[in-house]
Tab-separated table of C-alpha atoms in Angstrom:
chain	number	residue	atom	x	y	z
A	1	MET	CA	0.000	0.000	0.000
A	2	PRO	CA	1.149	3.562	-0.645
A	3	ASP	CA	2.338	5.626	2.296
A	4	THR	CA	0.297	8.701	1.253
A	5	GLN	CA	-3.359	8.830	0.197
A	6	ILE	CA	-4.744	11.894	-1.573
A	7	MET	CA	-8.256	12.349	-2.918
A	8	LEU	CA	-8.615	14.835	-5.800
A	9	THR	CA	-12.183	15.829	-6.617
A	10	GLY	CA	-13.775	18.626	-8.569
A	11	ASN	CA	-12.436	20.874	-11.287
A	12	ILE	CA	-8.837	20.918	-12.449
A	13	ASN	CA	-7.693	24.495	-12.013
A	14	GLN	CA	-4.925	26.602	-10.489
A	15	GLN	CA	-6.298	26.233	-6.969
A	16	SER	CA	-6.694	22.444	-6.988
A	17	ILE	CA	-3.414	21.690	-8.741
A	18	SER	CA	-1.410	24.167	-6.646
A	19	ARG	CA	-2.800	22.509	-3.529
A	20	LEU	CA	-2.031	19.043	-4.927
A	21	MET	CA	1.571	20.032	-5.725
A	22	ASP	CA	2.032	21.657	-2.291
A	23	GLU	CA	0.699	18.562	-0.524
A	24	MET	CA	2.820	16.212	-2.634
A	25	THR	CA	5.949	18.321	-2.100
A	26	GLN	CA	5.433	18.249	1.672
A	27	ARG	CA	4.808	14.501	1.723
A	28	VAL	CA	7.808	13.650	-0.470
A	29	GLY	CA	9.961	15.994	1.630
A	30	ALA	CA	8.820	14.084	4.721
A	31	GLY	CA	9.944	10.794	3.144
A	32	SER	CA	6.897	9.507	1.280
A	33	ARG	CA	7.970	7.107	-1.478
A	34	SER	CA	4.547	6.187	-2.895
A	35	VAL	CA	1.228	7.962	-3.233
A	36	LEU	CA	-2.303	6.942	-4.052
A	37	LEU	CA	-4.078	9.684	-5.981
A	38	ALA	CA	-7.783	8.777	-5.908
A	39	MET	CA	-9.606	10.881	-8.490
A	40	SER	CA	-13.065	11.908	-9.615
A	41	THR	CA	-13.099	15.018	-11.787
A	42	PRO	CA	-15.136	16.574	-14.583
A	43	GLY	CA	-11.881	18.016	-15.977
A	44	GLY	CA	-11.012	21.660	-16.256
A	45	GLU	CA	-8.120	23.740	-17.500
A	46	VAL	CA	-5.664	22.089	-19.905
A	47	TYR	CA	-2.721	24.148	-18.662
A	48	TRP	CA	-3.136	22.938	-15.082
A	49	GLY	CA	-3.807	19.342	-16.102
A	50	VAL	CA	-0.618	19.130	-18.151
A	51	THR	CA	1.288	20.821	-15.333
A	52	ALA	CA	0.012	18.201	-12.868
A	53	TYR	CA	0.877	15.369	-15.288
A	54	ASN	CA	4.478	16.567	-15.671
A	55	PHE	CA	4.824	17.230	-11.931
A	56	LEU	CA	3.589	13.760	-10.954
A	57	ARG	CA	5.715	12.016	-13.595
A	58	GLY	CA	8.778	13.928	-12.425
A	59	LEU	CA	8.438	13.293	-8.685
A	60	GLY	CA	10.596	10.168	-8.703
A	61	ILE	CA	8.223	8.183	-6.496
A	62	GLU	CA	5.576	5.568	-7.237
A	63	VAL	CA	2.277	7.221	-8.187
A	64	ILE	CA	-0.861	5.078	-8.154
A	65	THR	CA	-3.977	6.666	-9.638
A	66	HIS	CA	-7.448	5.314	-8.876
A	67	ASN	CA	-10.640	6.474	-10.580
A	68	PHE	CA	-13.453	6.246	-8.023
A	69	GLY	CA	-16.116	8.000	-10.123
A	70	GLN	CA	-15.364	9.725	-13.363
A	71	VAL	CA	-12.160	10.956	-14.906
A	72	ASP	CA	-13.152	13.319	-17.684
A	73	SER	CA	-11.346	15.540	-20.117
A	74	ILE	CA	-7.964	16.850	-18.871
A	75	GLY	CA	-8.400	14.665	-15.789
A	76	GLY	CA	-7.354	11.804	-18.079
A	77	ALA	CA	-3.882	13.290	-18.474
A	78	ILE	CA	-3.451	13.455	-14.709
A	79	TYR	CA	-4.822	9.940	-14.339
A	80	VAL	CA	-2.362	8.412	-16.846
A	81	SER	CA	0.559	9.888	-14.891
A	82	GLY	CA	0.137	6.911	-12.578
A	83	ASP	CA	2.670	4.099	-12.642
A	84	ARG	CA	-0.247	1.865	-11.633
A	85	ARG	CA	-3.738	2.859	-12.703
A	86	LEU	CA	-6.855	1.464	-11.056
A	87	SER	CA	-10.569	2.060	-11.454
A	88	VAL	CA	-13.692	1.049	-9.601
A	89	THR	CA	-16.071	-1.161	-11.562
A	90	GLN	CA	-18.448	1.743	-12.230
A	91	GLY	CA	-15.657	4.172	-13.199
A	92	ARG	CA	-16.072	6.297	-16.298
A	93	PHE	CA	-13.595	8.063	-18.582
A	94	LEU	CA	-14.328	10.822	-21.106
A	95	ILE	CA	-11.999	11.685	-23.984
A	96	HIS	CA	-12.810	14.744	-26.074
A	97	SER	CA	-11.214	17.501	-28.085
A	98	ILE	CA	-9.916	20.847	-26.841
A	99	SER	CA	-12.192	23.878	-26.753
A	100	TRP	CA	-11.457	27.573	-26.604
A	101	ASN	CA	-13.308	29.937	-24.271
A	102	TYR	CA	-13.833	33.544	-25.336
A	103	GLN	CA	-14.534	35.004	-21.918
A	104	GLY	CA	-15.910	38.468	-21.454
A	105	MET	CA	-15.972	39.259	-25.155
A	106	GLY	CA	-19.738	39.573	-25.540
A	107	ASN	CA	-21.088	39.914	-29.037
A	108	ILE	CA	-18.086	41.349	-30.907
A	109	ALA	CA	-16.291	40.461	-34.111
A	110	VAL	CA	-13.082	38.453	-33.795
A	111	PRO	CA	-10.503	39.175	-36.514
A	112	GLU	CA	-9.450	36.293	-38.760
A	113	LYS	CA	-5.815	36.439	-37.581
A	114	GLN	CA	-6.900	36.020	-33.970
A	115	LEU	CA	-9.140	33.096	-34.923
A	116	ARG	CA	-6.260	31.435	-36.808
A	117	ASP	CA	-3.881	32.021	-33.888
A	118	ASN	CA	-6.437	30.535	-31.482
A	119	LEU	CA	-6.953	27.533	-33.758
A	120	THR	CA	-3.189	26.957	-33.926
A	121	GLN	CA	-3.013	27.017	-30.132
A	122	VAL	CA	-5.979	24.611	-29.823
A	123	GLU	CA	-4.326	22.213	-32.289
A	124	ARG	CA	-1.036	22.339	-30.344
A	125	GLU	CA	-2.798	21.643	-27.064
A	126	ARG	CA	-4.793	18.817	-28.686
A	127	ASP	CA	-1.637	17.236	-30.107
A	128	ASN	CA	0.192	17.598	-26.783
A	129	LEU	CA	-2.665	15.939	-24.907
A	130	ALA	CA	-2.965	13.227	-27.578
A	131	ALA	CA	0.794	12.574	-27.274
A	132	ILE	CA	0.471	12.150	-23.491
A	133	LEU	CA	-2.459	9.755	-23.800
A	134	SER	CA	-0.818	7.856	-26.663
A	135	ALA	CA	2.457	7.396	-24.799
A	136	ARG	CA	0.774	6.213	-21.600
A	137	THR	CA	-1.893	3.953	-23.173
A	138	ASN	CA	0.201	2.591	-26.082
A	139	LYS	CA	-2.514	3.688	-28.518
A	140	GLU	CA	-1.476	5.146	-31.844
A	141	MET	CA	-1.426	8.952	-31.820
A	142	ASP	CA	-3.839	9.130	-34.780
A	143	ALA	CA	-6.288	6.828	-32.985
A	144	VAL	CA	-6.190	8.977	-29.839
A	145	ARG	CA	-6.625	12.141	-31.897
A	146	ALA	CA	-9.626	10.568	-33.678
A	147	ASP	CA	-11.155	9.517	-30.350
A	148	MET	CA	-10.735	13.051	-29.052
A	149	THR	CA	-12.499	14.460	-32.123
A	150	GLN	CA	-15.356	11.932	-31.872
A	151	THR	CA	-15.678	12.195	-28.068
A	152	ARG	CA	-15.502	8.790	-26.367
A	153	ILE	CA	-16.971	7.685	-23.072
A	154	LEU	CA	-15.391	4.527	-21.685
A	155	ASP	CA	-16.519	2.378	-18.791
A	156	ALA	CA	-13.878	0.710	-16.620
A	157	GLN	CA	-13.673	-2.421	-18.797
A	158	GLU	CA	-13.409	-0.413	-22.029
A	159	ALA	CA	-10.789	1.828	-20.393
A	160	THR	CA	-8.802	-1.304	-19.498
A	161	GLU	CA	-8.908	-2.470	-23.114
A	162	TYR	CA	-7.950	1.054	-24.241
A	163	GLY	CA	-4.865	1.066	-22.010
A	164	PHE	CA	-5.987	3.655	-19.464
A	165	VAL	CA	-6.629	1.213	-16.636
A	166	HIS	CA	-4.295	-1.536	-15.441
A	167	GLU	CA	-6.686	-3.096	-12.921
A	168	ILE	CA	-10.326	-2.833	-11.882
A	169	ASN	CA	-10.481	-2.733	-8.093
A	170	ASP	CA	-13.302	-1.429	-5.911
A	171	GLN	CA	-11.106	-1.149	-2.781
A	172	ILE	CA	-9.778	2.404	-2.916
A	173	PHE	CA	-8.242	3.383	0.418
A	174	ASP	CA	-6.393	1.819	3.316
A	175	PRO	CA	-8.704	2.804	6.195
A	176	SER	CA	-5.818	2.790	8.669
A	177	GLN	CA	-4.119	5.731	6.900
A	178	GLU	CA	-4.936	9.419	6.637
A	179	ILE	CA	-6.754	10.560	3.500
A	180	VAL	CA	-5.914	14.097	2.366
A	181	ASN	CA	-8.866	15.663	0.521
A	182	ILE	CA	-8.173	18.171	-2.232
A	183	GLY	CA	-11.410	19.511	-3.714
A	184	GLY	CA	-11.395	21.481	-6.933
C-alpha cells in the first residue's frame, strides 16, 4: 500500500493543482515514497492538467492513480501519470477535443488572424494531450486524436482495453491511513 493517500475531486484548475503540488511536495519531503491519488473530476483547464501530469511524472516516487467515479477531459492526463492505474467497476472516462473559451468578449467580431492564432493554439494543445495519452496507453497517436475528435466515453472495462486502466479494483483506500482531501 502507498504511504500517502490523496483524494482529488472537482475541477482541475490553479487552486486544486497548486494545492495538490504543495501537498505532494510536503509529503515527499517528509519521506513519502509512494502515493495513491484517488480521483473523480469533470476536468477543467488544460494548462493545469498538463502541469500536474508533468509534476507527478517527475516526482521520482511511485504514483498510483485510482478512478473512483469519473475521470473526464484533462483529468485523463493526470490519471495516466500513474505508474499503476486502477478504477472502480463503475468508473467512467471521457476523452474529447480541446475547446477555446472567449470570456468576457460579448457579441463582438473576432478578426481572422486572432481566430487562426487561437486555432493553432488549440491544435497544439490537442496534439500535446494526444501525445500524453498515446504514450501512456500505447494507442497510436492518430487513434487517440480521432477519439478526441469523436468524443468517447469509456466504462472501466473499455478503459482497461484502451490502455488507461491496469486493474479494476473497488477497494480504494487503506482505512488505517490518513486521507488528504483536495477539492477542486
